[in-house]
Structure formats: C-alpha cells, structure tokens
Coordinates of C-alpha atoms and ligand atoms in Angstrom, one line a residue:
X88 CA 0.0 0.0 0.0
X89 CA 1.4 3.4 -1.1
X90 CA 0.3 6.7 0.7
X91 CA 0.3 10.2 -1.0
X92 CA 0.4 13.5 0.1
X93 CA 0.5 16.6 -1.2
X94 CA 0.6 20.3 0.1
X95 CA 0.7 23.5 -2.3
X96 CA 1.9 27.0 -1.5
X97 CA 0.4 29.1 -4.1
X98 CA 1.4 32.3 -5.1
X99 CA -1.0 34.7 -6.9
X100 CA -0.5 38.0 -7.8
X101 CA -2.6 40.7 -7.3
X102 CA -3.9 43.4 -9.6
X103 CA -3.7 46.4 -8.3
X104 CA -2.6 49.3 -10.2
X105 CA 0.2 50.3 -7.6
X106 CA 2.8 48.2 -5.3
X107 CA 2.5 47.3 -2.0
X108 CA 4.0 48.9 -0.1
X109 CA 4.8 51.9 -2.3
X110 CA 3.1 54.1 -5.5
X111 CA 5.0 52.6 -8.4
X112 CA 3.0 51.0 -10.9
X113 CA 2.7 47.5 -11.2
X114 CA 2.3 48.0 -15.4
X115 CA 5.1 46.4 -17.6
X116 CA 8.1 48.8 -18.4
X117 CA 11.3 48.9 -19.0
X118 CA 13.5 46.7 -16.3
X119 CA 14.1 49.1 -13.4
X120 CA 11.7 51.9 -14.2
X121 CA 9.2 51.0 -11.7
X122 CA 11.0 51.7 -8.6
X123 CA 11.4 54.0 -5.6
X124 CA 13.4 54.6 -2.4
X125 CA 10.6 52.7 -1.0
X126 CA 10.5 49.6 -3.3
X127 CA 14.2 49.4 -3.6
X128 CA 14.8 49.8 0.2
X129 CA 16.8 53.2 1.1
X130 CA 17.5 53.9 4.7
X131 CA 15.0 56.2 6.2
X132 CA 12.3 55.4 3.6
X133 CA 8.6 53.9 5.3
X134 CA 6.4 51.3 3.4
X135 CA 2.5 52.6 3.3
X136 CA -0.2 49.7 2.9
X137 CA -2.3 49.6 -0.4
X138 CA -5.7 48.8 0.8
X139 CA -6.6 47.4 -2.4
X140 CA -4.7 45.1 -1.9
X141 CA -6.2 44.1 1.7
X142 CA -9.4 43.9 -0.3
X143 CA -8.5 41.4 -2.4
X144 CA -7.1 39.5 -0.2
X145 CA -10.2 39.6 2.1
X146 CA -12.0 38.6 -1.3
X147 CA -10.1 35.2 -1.8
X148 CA -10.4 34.1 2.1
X149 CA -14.0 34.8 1.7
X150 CA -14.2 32.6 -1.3
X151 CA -12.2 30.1 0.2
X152 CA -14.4 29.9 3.2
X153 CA -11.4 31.1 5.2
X154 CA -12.0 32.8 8.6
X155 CA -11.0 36.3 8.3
X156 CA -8.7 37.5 10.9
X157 CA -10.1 41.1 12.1
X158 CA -6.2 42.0 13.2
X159 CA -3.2 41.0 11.5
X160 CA 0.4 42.7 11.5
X161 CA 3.3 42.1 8.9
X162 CA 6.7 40.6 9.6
X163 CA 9.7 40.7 8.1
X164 CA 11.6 37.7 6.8
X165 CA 15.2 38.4 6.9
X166 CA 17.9 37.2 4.1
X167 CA 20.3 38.0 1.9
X168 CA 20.1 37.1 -2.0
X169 CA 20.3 39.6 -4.8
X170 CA 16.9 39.8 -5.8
X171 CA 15.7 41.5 -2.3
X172 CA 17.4 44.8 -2.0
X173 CA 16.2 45.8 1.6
X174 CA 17.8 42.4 3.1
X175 CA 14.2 40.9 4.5
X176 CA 10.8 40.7 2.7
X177 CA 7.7 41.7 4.1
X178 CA 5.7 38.9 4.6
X179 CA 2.9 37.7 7.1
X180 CA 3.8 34.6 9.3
X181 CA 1.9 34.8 13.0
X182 CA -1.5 36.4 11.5
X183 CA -2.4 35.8 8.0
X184 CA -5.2 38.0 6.0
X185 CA -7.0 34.7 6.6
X186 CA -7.1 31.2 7.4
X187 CA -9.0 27.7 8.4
X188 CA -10.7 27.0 4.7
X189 CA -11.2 24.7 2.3
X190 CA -11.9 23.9 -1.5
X191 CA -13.6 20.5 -2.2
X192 CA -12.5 18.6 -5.6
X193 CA -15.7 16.5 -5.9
X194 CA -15.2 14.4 -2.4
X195 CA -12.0 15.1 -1.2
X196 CA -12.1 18.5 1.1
X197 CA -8.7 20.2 0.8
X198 CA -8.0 22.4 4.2
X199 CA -6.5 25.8 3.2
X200 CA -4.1 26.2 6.1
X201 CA -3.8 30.4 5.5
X202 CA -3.6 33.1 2.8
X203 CA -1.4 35.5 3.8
X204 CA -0.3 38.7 1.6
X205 CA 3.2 39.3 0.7
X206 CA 5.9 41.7 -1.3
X207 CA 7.3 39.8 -4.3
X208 CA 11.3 40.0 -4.7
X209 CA 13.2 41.5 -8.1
X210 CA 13.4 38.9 -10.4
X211 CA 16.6 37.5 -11.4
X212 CA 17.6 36.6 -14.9
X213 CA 20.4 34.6 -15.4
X214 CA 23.0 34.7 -18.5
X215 CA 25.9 33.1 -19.1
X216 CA 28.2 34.4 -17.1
X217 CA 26.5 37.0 -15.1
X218 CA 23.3 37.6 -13.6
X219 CA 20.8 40.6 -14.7
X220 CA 18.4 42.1 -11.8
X221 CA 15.2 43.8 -12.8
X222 CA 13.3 45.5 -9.5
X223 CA 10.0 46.2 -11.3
X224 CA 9.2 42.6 -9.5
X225 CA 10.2 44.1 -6.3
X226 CA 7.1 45.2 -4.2
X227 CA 4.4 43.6 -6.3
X228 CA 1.8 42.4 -4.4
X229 CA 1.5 38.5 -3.7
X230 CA -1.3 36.7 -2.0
X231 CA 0.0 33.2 -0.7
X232 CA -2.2 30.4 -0.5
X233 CA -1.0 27.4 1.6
X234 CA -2.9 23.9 1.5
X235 CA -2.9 21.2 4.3
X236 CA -1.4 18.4 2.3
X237 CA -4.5 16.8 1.4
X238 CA -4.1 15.9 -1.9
X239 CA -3.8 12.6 -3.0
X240 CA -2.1 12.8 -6.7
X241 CA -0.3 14.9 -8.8
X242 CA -3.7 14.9 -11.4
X243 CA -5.5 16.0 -8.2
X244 CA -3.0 18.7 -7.2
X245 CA -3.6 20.2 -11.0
X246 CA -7.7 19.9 -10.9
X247 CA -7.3 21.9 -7.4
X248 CA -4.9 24.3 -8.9
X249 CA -7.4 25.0 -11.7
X250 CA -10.4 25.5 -9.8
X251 CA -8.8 27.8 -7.5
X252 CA -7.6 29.8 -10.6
X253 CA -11.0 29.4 -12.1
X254 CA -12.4 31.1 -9.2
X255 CA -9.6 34.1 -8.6
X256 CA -10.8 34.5 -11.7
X257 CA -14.2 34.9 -11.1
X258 CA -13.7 37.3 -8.3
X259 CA -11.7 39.0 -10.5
X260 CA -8.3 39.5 -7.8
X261 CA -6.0 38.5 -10.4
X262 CA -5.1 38.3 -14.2
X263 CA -3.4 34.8 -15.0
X264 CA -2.2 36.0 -18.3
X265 CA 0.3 37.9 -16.7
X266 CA 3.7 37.0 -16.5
X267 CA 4.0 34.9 -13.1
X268 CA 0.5 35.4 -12.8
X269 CA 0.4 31.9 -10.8
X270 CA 3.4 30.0 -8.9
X271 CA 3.2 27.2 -7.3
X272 CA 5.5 25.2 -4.5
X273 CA 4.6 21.6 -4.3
X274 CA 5.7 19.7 -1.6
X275 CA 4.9 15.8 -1.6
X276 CA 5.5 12.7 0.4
X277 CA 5.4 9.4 -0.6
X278 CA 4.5 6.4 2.7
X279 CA 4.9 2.7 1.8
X280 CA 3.4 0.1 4.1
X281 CA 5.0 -3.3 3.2
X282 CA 4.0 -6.0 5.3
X283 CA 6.8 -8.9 6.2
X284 CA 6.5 -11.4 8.9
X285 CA 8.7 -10.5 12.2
X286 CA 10.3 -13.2 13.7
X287 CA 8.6 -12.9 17.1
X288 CA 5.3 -10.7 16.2
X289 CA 4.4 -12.5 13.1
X290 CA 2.9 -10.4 10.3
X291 CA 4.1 -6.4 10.6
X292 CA 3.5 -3.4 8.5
X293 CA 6.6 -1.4 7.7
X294 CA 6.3 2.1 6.4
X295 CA 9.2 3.5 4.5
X296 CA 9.8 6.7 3.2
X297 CA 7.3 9.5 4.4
X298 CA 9.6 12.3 3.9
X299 CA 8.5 15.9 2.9
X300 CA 10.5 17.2 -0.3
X301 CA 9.4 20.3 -2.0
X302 CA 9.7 21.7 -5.4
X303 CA 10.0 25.0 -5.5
X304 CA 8.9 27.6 -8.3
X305 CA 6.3 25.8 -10.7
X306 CA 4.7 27.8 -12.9
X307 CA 1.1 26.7 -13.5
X308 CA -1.2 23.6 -12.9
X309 CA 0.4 21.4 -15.6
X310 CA 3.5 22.1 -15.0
X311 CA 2.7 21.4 -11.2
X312 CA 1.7 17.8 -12.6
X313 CA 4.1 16.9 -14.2
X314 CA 6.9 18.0 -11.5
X315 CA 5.1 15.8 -9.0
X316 CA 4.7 12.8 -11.4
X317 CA 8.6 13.0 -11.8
X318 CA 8.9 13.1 -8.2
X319 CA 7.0 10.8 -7.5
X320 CA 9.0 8.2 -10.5
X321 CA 12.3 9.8 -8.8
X322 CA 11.2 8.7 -5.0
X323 CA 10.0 5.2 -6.3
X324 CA 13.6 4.7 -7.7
X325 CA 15.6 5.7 -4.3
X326 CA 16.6 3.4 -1.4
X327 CA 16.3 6.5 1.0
X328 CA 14.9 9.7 0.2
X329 CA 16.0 13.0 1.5
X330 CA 14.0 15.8 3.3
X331 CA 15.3 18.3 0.7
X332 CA 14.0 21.9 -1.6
X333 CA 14.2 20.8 -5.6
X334 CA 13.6 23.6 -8.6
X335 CA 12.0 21.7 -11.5
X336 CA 13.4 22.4 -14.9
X337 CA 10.5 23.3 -17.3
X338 CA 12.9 22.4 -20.3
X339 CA 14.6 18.9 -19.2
X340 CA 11.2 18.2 -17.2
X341 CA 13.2 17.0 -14.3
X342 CA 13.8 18.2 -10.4
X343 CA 17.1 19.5 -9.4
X344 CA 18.4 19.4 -5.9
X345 CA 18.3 22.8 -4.5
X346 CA 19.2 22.7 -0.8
X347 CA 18.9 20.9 2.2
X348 CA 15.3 22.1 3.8
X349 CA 15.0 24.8 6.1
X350 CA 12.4 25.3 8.7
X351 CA 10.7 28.8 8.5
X352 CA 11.7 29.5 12.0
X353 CA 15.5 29.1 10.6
X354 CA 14.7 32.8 9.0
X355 CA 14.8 35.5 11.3
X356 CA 11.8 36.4 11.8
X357 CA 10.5 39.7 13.4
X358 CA 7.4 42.1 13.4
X359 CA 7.4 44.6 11.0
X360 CA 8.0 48.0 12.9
X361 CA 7.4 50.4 10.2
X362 CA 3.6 49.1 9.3
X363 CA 0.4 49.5 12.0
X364 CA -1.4 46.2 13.2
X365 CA -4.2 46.3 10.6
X366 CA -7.8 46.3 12.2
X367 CA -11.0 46.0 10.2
X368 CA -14.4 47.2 10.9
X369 CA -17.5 45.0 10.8
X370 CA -18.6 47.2 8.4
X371 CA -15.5 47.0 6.3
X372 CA -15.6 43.4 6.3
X373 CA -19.7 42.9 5.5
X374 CA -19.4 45.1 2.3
X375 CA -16.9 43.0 0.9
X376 CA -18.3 40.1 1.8
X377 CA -21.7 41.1 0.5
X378 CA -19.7 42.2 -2.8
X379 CA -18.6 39.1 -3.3
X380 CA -19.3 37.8 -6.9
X381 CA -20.8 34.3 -7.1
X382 CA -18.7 31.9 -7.2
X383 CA -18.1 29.3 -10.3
X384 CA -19.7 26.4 -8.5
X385 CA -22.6 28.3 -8.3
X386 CA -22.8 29.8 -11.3
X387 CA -23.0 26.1 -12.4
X388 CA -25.4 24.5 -10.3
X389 CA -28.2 27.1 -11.3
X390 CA -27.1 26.7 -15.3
X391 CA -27.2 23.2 -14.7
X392 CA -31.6 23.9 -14.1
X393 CA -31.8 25.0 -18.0
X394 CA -31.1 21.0 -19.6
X395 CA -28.1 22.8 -21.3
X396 CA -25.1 20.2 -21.3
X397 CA -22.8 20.1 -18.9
X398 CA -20.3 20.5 -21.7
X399 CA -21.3 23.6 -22.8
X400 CA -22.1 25.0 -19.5
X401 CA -18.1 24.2 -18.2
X402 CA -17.3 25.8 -21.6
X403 CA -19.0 28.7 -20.3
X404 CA -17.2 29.1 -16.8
X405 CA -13.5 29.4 -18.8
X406 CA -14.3 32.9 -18.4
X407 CA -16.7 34.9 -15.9
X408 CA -17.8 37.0 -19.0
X409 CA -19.3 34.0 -21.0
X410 CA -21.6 33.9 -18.0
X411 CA -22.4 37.4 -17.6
X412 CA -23.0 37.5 -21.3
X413 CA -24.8 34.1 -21.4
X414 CA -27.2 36.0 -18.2
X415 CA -27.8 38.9 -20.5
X416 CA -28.9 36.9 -23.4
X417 CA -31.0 34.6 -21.4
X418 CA -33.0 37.5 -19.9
X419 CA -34.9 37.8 -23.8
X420 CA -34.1 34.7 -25.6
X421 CA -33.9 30.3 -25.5
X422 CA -31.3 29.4 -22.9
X423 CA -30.1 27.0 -25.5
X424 CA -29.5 29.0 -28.3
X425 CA -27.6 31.6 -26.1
X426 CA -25.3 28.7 -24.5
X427 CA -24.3 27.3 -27.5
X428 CA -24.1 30.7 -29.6
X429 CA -21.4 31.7 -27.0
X430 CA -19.7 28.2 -26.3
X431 CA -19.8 27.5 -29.5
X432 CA -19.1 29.9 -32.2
X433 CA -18.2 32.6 -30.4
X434 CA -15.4 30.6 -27.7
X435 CA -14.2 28.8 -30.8
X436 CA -13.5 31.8 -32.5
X437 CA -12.0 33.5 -30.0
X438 CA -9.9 30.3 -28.8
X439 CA -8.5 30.4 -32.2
X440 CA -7.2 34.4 -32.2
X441 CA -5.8 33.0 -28.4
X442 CA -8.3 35.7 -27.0
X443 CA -10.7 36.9 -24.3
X444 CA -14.4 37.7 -24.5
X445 CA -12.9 40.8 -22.3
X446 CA -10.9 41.9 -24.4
X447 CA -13.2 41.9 -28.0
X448 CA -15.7 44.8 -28.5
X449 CA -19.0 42.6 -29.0
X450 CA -22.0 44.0 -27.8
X451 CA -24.4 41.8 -26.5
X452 CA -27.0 43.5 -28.4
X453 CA -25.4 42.3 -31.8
X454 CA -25.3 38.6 -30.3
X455 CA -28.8 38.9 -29.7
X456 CA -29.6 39.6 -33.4
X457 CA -27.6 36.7 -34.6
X458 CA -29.9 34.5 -32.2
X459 CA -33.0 36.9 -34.2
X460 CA -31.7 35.4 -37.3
X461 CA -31.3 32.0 -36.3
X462 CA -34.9 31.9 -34.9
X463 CA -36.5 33.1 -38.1
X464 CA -34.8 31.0 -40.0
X465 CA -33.1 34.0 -42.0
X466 CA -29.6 32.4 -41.1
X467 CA -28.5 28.9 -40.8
X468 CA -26.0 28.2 -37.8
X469 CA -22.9 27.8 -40.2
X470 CA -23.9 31.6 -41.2
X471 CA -24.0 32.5 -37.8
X472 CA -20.2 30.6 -37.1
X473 CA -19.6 33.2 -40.3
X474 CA -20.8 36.2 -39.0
X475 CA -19.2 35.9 -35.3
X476 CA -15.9 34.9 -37.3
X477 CA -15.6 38.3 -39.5
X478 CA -16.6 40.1 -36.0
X479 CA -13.9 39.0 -34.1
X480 CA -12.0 39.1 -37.5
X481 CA -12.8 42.9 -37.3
X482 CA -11.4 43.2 -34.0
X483 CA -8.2 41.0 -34.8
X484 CA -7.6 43.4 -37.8
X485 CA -7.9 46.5 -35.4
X486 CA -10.9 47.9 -37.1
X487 CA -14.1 49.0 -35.9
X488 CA -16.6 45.8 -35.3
X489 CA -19.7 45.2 -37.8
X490 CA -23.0 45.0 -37.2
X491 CA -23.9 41.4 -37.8
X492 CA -26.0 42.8 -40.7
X493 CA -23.5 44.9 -42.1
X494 CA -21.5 41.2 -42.4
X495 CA -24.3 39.7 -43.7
X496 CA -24.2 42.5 -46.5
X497 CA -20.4 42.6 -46.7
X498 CA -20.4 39.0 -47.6
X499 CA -23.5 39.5 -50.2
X500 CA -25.7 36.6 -48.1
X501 CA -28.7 35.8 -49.7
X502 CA -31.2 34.4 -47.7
X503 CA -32.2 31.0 -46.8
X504 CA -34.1 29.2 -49.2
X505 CA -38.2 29.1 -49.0
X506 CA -39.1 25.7 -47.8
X507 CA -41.0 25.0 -51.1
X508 CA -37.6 24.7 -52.9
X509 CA -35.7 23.1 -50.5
X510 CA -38.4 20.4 -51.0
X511 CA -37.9 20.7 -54.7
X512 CA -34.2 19.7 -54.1
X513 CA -35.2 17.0 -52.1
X514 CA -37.5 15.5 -54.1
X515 CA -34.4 15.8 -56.7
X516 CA -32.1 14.1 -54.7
X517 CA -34.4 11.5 -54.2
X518 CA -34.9 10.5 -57.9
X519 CA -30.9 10.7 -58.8
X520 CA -30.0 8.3 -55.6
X521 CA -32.4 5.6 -55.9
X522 CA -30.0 3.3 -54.7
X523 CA -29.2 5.6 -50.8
X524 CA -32.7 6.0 -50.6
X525 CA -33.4 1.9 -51.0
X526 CA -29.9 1.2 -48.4
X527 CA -31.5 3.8 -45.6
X528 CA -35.1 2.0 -45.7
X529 CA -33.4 -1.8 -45.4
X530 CA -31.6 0.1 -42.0
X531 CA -28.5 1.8 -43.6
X532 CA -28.2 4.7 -41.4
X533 CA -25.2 6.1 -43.1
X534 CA -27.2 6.5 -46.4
X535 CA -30.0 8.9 -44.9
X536 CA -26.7 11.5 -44.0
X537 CA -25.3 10.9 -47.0
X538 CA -28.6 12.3 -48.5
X539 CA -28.9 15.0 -46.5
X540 CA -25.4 16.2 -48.0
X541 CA -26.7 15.9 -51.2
X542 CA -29.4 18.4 -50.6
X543 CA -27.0 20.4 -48.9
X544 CA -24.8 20.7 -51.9
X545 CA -27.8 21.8 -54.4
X546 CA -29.2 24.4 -52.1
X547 CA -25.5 26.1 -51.5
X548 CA -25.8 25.8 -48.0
X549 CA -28.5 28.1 -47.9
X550 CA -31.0 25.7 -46.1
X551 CA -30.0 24.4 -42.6
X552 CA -29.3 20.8 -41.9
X553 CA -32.4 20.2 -39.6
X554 CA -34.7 21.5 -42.5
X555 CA -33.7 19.3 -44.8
X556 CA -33.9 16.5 -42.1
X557 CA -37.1 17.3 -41.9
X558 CA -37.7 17.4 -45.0
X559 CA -36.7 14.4 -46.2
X560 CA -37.7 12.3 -43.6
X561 CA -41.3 13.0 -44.9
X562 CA -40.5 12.1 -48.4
X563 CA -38.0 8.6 -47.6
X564 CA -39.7 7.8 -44.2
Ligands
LIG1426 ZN1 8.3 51.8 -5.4

C-alpha cells in the first residue's frame, strides 16, 4: 500500500494598479523603471499599505471559506540574496489575512491552512556568465495560499490548482495572463506500508519513506503535474529519500536538488516596525463580503436547471464574461440558443485568435440579433459561425466591429431558401439516388446523411441541416 500526500503554497499575484507597499505601478516597463526609495529599500524610507490590496485578499479568504482575521500585522523575513534589495521581505507569518478554509475537488475537502499577503522580490535573470536584476518585481503584491497536504495525486493537485484559478478569476483579484501570474511550490510525500513477517510478532507493517520534499517555483497547474509525477518516479527509484527543496526544470522536465530544507523558524523572523497592526471594521468586512461575486460552482449549479449540457455550461465558466453574457442573453431569448451561440461559435473563434471575451468589443446586443436570425430562420448556424468569425476578424484586424448585418451584406448573403424549394431539391435528390434512398429504408443509417449532404450541396448551404432533415424524412420515411 502506497500513501500520497500533497501540500501547495500558491502564489498569486494581485492586480492592483500600484505596489504594496509603495506608489510605483505594477504596469510592464522597461526593467528598473518601476522603482522607488521605497521599493528598492533606502535607509529612512517607510512602506505605506495599499488597501486594495487588503481587499483582495479579504476577497479570496471569503471565497475560500477562510476565517477572516479582524487583526493582522506584517513581519519581516530576513535574508540576503540579490533579488531582495532591503535584506528581508515583508511577509505575514503569526496572523495571516485569513485562514481555516477549504476547497472541495468532488469528495476530497482540501484544508487551506492560510492566505497570507506578501511583497514579491526582483526577479533575477540569469546569463551566461552574469546575472541581470530587474526590480520592477520588487514590491508587487502577492497573495499566498498554503494547503494542508490533502491531496492525494499529482492529477488532483492540477484539478485543485485549476479551480482555484477558475475562481480568482471569477472574483476578479487576479489576471493569469500575466507573466508569473500563478506560482506554485509543491511539496509531496510518498508512505509505503510493506507487510513482512517478524520473527517474534508475526505479520508487521513497515512504512518507509514519508519524507516531505518540495519543489519550489512551478509555474502553473500542468506544470505542477508533471513535476510531481517526476517526483513521484524519482522517490519510487531511491533506497532512501532526502528531506530536501528541488527547482523543477521546465525544459529537461526534471527536479534539481536545491538545498537541504530549512524550517521557516531558521529565518529571522521579526514584526514589521514600520507598518500599523491592521484592524478591520465589521462594516468593512460585511461590504466585501456582500460584494462578493458568485462563485463558479454556483454559477453552475443554477445553469445546470436549463437542460443545457454540462459541456457547454463548463465551456461557459473558462471565463466569468461567458456567464455574464450568457445571463444577459437569457433575460430575452432560449437558454439554449444563447449557451451554445457563445460556447460554440463565439469561444471557438476566440480560442483560435488565443483571445478573451474581455478583451473583444462585442456588444451583446449584436449577439442577440444573430440569435434573431437563427430563430426566423433567416440564417443557418454555419452563417452564424460566419458572421461571429468576421466580428472577431474585425477586431483582430484592429478595425471597428460590424453589425452582424452589415456582415451579412459585406459578404452579399442571400437568404435561406423558401421551404418549397428546399423540397424541390429534395425531391431531386431522391430521384438521382435511388440506390441511398433503397440502403436507408433496409436500415442503412449512413445513407439517410449521405442524402442530407446531397441536398445540402444543391441548395449552397443556404437551407439548414435540420430542415432538410425534416424534410426528407417525410419524403424517404
Ligand atoms: Zn516603489
């Protein structure tokens, strides 16, 4: 018997506009344009709290059924390495933001031990034979989420990691398409129980192994799984295994040996003299936790009412705004036709320009007249792939979107054939395969599709496949 477990420390950053602890942007620049006396740590400078950032932070404990603590104070964590300028980083260690929650992947409940807010260091870039420094890094805010080690495989560890992703997301605190967006510290250890017989107490369990290694620096949930499946192939292979930190190598796809492990109360440790112990108001605390935006599993469970699949529906929780537009649409029009108009058409298209909804100027309004279209008949649903295609096309091309009429005149769209000549086709198609017509009625399935593209070819696509279904199921039975 083999025994798993798994702990994450993940680190998410937080967008706010400014830095933590000082007014420099958090924007991309130049390295070492975003820095100040504050952020780079000259004597005799003070940090100053952003509360934004508190807010956030509040947000993610409340969505991680955290307890929120009302009082919390800053520490800093003292070392020396390149990449922190000031000699110690301001951390949290006795009183996180938050702490106590959990996040259940269907029936495993994974503890979250604390999220705790924190200053990212520089970032170091290494080159052949020197080493570049760029402080923009230094100051941003972090928010560190630290699991109980209750996860029981490395696919597990990845399905948590994206959840919790899916729902920063959805409480908007962070933007993953950022550069170190998401980083993740995976620590992992592997308990065998062999059972041998002793030679006075007959049959005994051993365990072996049990030893807590971590890998340090992972970004994303893939990644994360793969790291720990190499672990994991690495521990099976060793006679002992070390308590040790390892950096996995997103090239070779293999863990390094770091550093023997050190015990956070090896850092020195004190309280952070130059920051207030924060207190928040009841009132503070109920707005944000009435401001809350629902949560994804929510979100689901009520979409999950309208018989749409649950396909489509996941499809639609990829992104917060496929559900606010998918709400919108729904409030005058089929739930159907709105999921799969957006999970569809519109998410494939977008998937293929590597985009978000957020960041392509479609009204709802337009998406509302394609659904128009569709209803009346006026468009078939490849034309309405077509038109969403030329609209994001717009966008790609950097010009102003179209009107999904103004597409449908661009691209000189005639309109869908009157069902008194799509029968005409039919019945033409009917004559000219005599043979598909007798294979479908002795049972061959195949033949009855093979019809349908038939008709499909005369009419130039300007009939939709259900019609002709229809259709032809009256005239071949
Ligand atoms: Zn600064």
């Amino acid at each position: 018997m083999q025994e798993i477990k798994i702990g994450l420390e993940v680190h998410v950053q937080l967008n706010t506009e400014s830095k933590l602890f000082c007014s420099c942007p958090t924007s991309q620049a130049e390295p070492n344009r975003n820095v100040c006396d504050v952020c780079l740590g000259f004597p005799g400078t003070k940090p100053v709290l952003n509360e934004k950032a508190i807010e956030l932070a509040l947000k993610i404990g409340y969505a991680l059924d955290c307890r929120i603590n009302k009082k919390f104070l800053f520490s800093r964590k003292t070392y020396f390495y390149p990449d922190l300028s000031k000699n110690f980083q301001i951390t949290q260690l006795e009183t996180p933001v938050s702490s106590g929650g959990k996040l259940n992947i269907k029936d495993n409940k994974i503890r979250i031990r604390r999220v705790h807010l924190e200053e990212d260091p520089a970032k170091i870039i290494r080159e052949e034979d020197h080493v570049l420094l760029d402080y923009n890094r230094s100051g941003i805010p972090l928010v560190e989420i630290v699991t109980e080690p209750d996860l029981k495989s490395p696919r597990e560890a990845r399905i948590f990691l994206q959840k919790l992703q899916q729902i920063l997301e959805f409480i908007y605190v962070g933007d993953f398409s950022k550069e170190g967006g998401i980083r993740v510290d995976a620590n992992i250890s592997m308990t065998k129980y062999e059972s041998k017989y002793g030679y006075e107490e007959g049959l005994v369990e051993e365990k072996k192994g049990g030893v807590r290694v971590e890998i340090k620096n992972i970004s994303g949930a893939k990644e994360v799984e793969k790291a720990l499946n190499y672990e994991m192939l690495r521990q099976k292979n060793l006679l002992e295994v070390k308590r040790e930190t390892r950096l996995w190598n997103e090239k070779t796809k293999i863990t390094i040996s770091a550093r023997e492990k050190e015990e956070e109360d090896e850092y020195g440790y004190i309280f952070e003299p130059d920051l207030p112990v924060i207190e928040l108001s009841d009132k503070i605390l109920n707005e944000i936790q009435s401001n809350l935006p629902e949560l994804p599993e929510s979100k689901k469970r009520r979409f999950l009412k309208y018989k749409i699949s649950p396909e489509i529906i996941d499809t639609l929780l990829t992104e917060p705004e496929l559900t606010h537009y998918f709400e919108y649409l729904c409030e005058t029009h089929n739930e159907k036709a709105s999921a799969v108009l957006l999970a569809k058409y519109l998410k494939r298209t977008l998937n293929y320009h590597n985009l978000k909804l957020k960041d392509v100027d479609i009204d709802v309004r337009h998406l509302r007249r394609i659904i128009d279209l569709l209803q009346k008949y006026l468009i078939t649903d490849d034309v309405a792939e077509i038109i969403i295609r030329e609209m994001v096309g717009d966008h790609v091309k950097g010009k102003k979107v179209r009107e999904p009429e103004q597409v449908l005149r661009d691209l000189k769209y005639e309109k869908p054939l009157e069902e008194e000549r799509i029968r005409k086709f039919v019945l033409d198609v009917v004559r000219e395969n005599t043979k598909a017509v007798k294979d479908y009625k002795i049972g061959k399935k195949e033949s009855f599709d093979y019809l349908i593209g038939q008709v499909m070819k005369k009419t130039g696509r300007r009939a939709s496949a259900k019609r002709i279904k229809e259709l032809l199921k009256r005239e071949v039975g």
